[in-house]
mmCIF file of C-alpha atoms in Angstrom:
data_model
loop_
_atom_site.group_PDB
_atom_site.id
_atom_site.type_symbol
_atom_site.label_atom_id
_atom_site.label_comp_id
_atom_site.label_asym_id
_atom_site.label_seq_id
_atom_site.Cartn_x
_atom_site.Cartn_y
_atom_site.Cartn_z
ATOM 1 C CA MET A 1 24.432 45.294 8.535
ATOM 2 C CA ILE A 2 27.464 43.311 7.456
ATOM 3 C CA CYS A 3 26.472 40.330 9.466
ATOM 4 C CA LEU A 4 23.144 39.974 7.599
ATOM 5 C CA GLN A 5 25.429 39.441 4.449
ATOM 6 C CA VAL A 6 27.005 36.318 6.245
ATOM 7 C CA ILE A 7 23.612 35.045 7.344
ATOM 8 C CA SER A 8 22.057 35.472 3.890
ATOM 9 C CA ASN A 9 24.844 33.845 1.920
ATOM 10 C CA ALA A 10 25.168 31.043 4.496
ATOM 11 C CA GLY A 11 21.624 30.404 4.295
ATOM 12 C CA GLU A 12 21.538 30.261 0.739
ATOM 13 C CA ALA A 13 24.529 28.069 0.776
ATOM 14 C CA ARG A 14 22.644 25.589 3.004
ATOM 15 C CA SER A 15 19.390 25.708 0.770
ATOM 16 C CA GLN A 16 21.371 25.039 -2.425
ATOM 17 C CA CYS A 17 22.975 22.048 -0.506
ATOM 18 C CA MET A 18 19.428 20.801 0.333
ATOM 19 C CA CYS A 19 18.202 21.134 -3.330
ATOM 20 C CA ALA A 20 21.505 18.918 -4.403
ATOM 21 C CA LEU A 21 20.518 16.376 -1.960
ATOM 22 C CA GLU A 22 17.005 16.285 -3.534
ATOM 23 C CA SER A 23 18.489 16.172 -6.941
ATOM 24 C CA ALA A 24 20.754 13.433 -6.156
ATOM 25 C CA ARG A 25 18.211 11.379 -4.430
ATOM 26 C CA ASN A 26 16.243 11.488 -7.855
ATOM 27 C CA GLY A 27 19.087 10.426 -9.600
ATOM 28 C CA ARG A 28 19.965 13.800 -11.192
ATOM 29 C CA PHE A 29 23.680 13.934 -10.356
ATOM 30 C CA GLU A 30 24.626 16.750 -12.658
ATOM 31 C CA GLU A 31 21.879 19.078 -11.176
ATOM 32 C CA ALA A 32 23.191 18.099 -7.829
ATOM 33 C CA GLU A 33 26.668 19.200 -8.879
ATOM 34 C CA SER A 34 25.238 22.596 -9.960
ATOM 35 C CA TYR A 35 23.571 23.112 -6.780
ATOM 36 C CA PHE A 36 26.747 22.553 -5.100
ATOM 37 C CA ASN A 37 28.781 24.950 -7.168
ATOM 38 C CA GLU A 38 26.295 27.551 -6.188
ATOM 39 C CA SER A 39 26.658 26.520 -2.645
ATOM 40 C CA LEU A 40 30.178 26.771 -2.773
ATOM 41 C CA GLU A 41 29.992 30.257 -4.165
ATOM 42 C CA ARG A 42 27.859 31.474 -1.352
ATOM 43 C CA LEU A 43 30.119 29.847 1.371
ATOM 44 C CA GLN A 44 33.046 31.418 0.008
ATOM 45 C CA ALA A 45 31.233 34.988 -0.114
ATOM 46 C CA ALA A 46 30.055 34.221 3.628
ATOM 47 C CA HIS A 47 33.602 33.460 4.320
ATOM 48 C CA HIS A 48 35.133 36.479 2.683
ATOM 49 C CA ILE A 49 32.817 38.734 4.855
ATOM 50 C CA HIS A 50 33.611 36.902 7.910
ATOM 51 C CA THR A 51 37.316 37.026 7.464
ATOM 52 C CA GLY A 52 36.999 40.754 7.176
ATOM 53 C CA LEU A 53 34.827 40.950 10.561
ATOM 54 C CA ILE A 54 37.544 38.792 12.338
ATOM 55 C CA THR A 55 40.525 41.009 10.897
ATOM 56 C CA LYS A 56 38.513 44.019 12.184
ATOM 57 C CA GLU A 57 37.983 42.574 15.320
ATOM 58 C CA ALA A 58 41.869 41.587 15.629
ATOM 59 C CA ARG A 59 42.599 45.264 14.890
ATOM 60 C CA GLY A 60 40.347 46.385 17.528
ATOM 61 C CA GLU A 61 38.154 48.116 15.220
ATOM 62 C CA LEU A 62 34.914 46.337 16.310
ATOM 63 C CA GLN A 63 33.592 48.304 19.384
ATOM 64 C CA ARG A 64 31.541 45.242 20.555
ATOM 65 C CA ILE A 65 30.681 41.685 19.541
ATOM 66 C CA GLY A 66 26.663 41.665 19.320
ATOM 67 C CA LEU A 67 24.409 38.740 19.061
ATOM 68 C CA ILE A 68 23.810 39.221 15.385
ATOM 69 C CA LEU A 69 27.628 38.484 14.855
ATOM 70 C CA VAL A 70 27.316 35.208 16.916
ATOM 71 C CA HIS A 71 24.411 34.256 15.244
ATOM 72 C CA SER A 72 25.997 34.832 11.638
ATOM 73 C CA GLU A 73 28.783 32.612 12.638
ATOM 74 C CA ASP A 74 26.343 29.803 13.888
ATOM 75 C CA ILE A 75 24.631 30.157 10.641
ATOM 76 C CA LEU A 76 27.780 29.824 8.644
ATOM 77 C CA MET A 77 29.197 26.624 10.780
ATOM 78 C CA GLY A 78 25.668 25.092 10.187
ATOM 79 C CA ALA A 79 25.923 25.608 6.394
ATOM 80 C CA GLU A 80 29.473 24.067 6.505
ATOM 81 C CA ILE A 81 28.311 21.257 8.182
ATOM 82 C CA THR A 82 25.345 20.852 5.949
ATOM 83 C CA SER A 83 27.661 21.053 2.835
ATOM 84 C CA ALA A 84 30.106 18.471 3.958
ATOM 85 C CA LEU A 85 27.422 15.969 4.789
ATOM 86 C CA ALA A 86 25.235 16.374 1.826
ATOM 87 C CA ARG A 87 28.459 15.825 -0.399
ATOM 88 C CA GLU A 88 29.106 12.653 1.324
ATOM 89 C CA MET A 89 25.376 11.727 1.047
ATOM 90 C CA VAL A 90 25.152 12.236 -2.687
ATOM 91 C CA GLU A 91 28.243 10.030 -2.994
ATOM 92 C CA LEU A 92 26.161 7.202 -1.233
ATOM 93 C CA TYR A 93 23.196 8.037 -3.590
ATOM 94 C CA LYS A 94 25.505 7.409 -6.656
ATOM 95 C CA ARG A 95 26.032 3.726 -5.356
#
């Protein structure tokens, strides 16, 4: 199911952000940046899939919107928030 791809990518993006925070907390800022780059790739993949779903829905091609789609959007939003906050926290660790 396509929604599970959104969940998987967004969940992995969130995990990568948490690894970036741990690296930064331990002074490994280059490693943190690497984790953020991986996270960004996963977020972009999730967004690409999500945009496809929205396009299908707008065209009337989705017969119904199920709980899994709503859940995938929730996971995606959580990953986006985690990413933004983690980046800010890394900047604080650098000080």
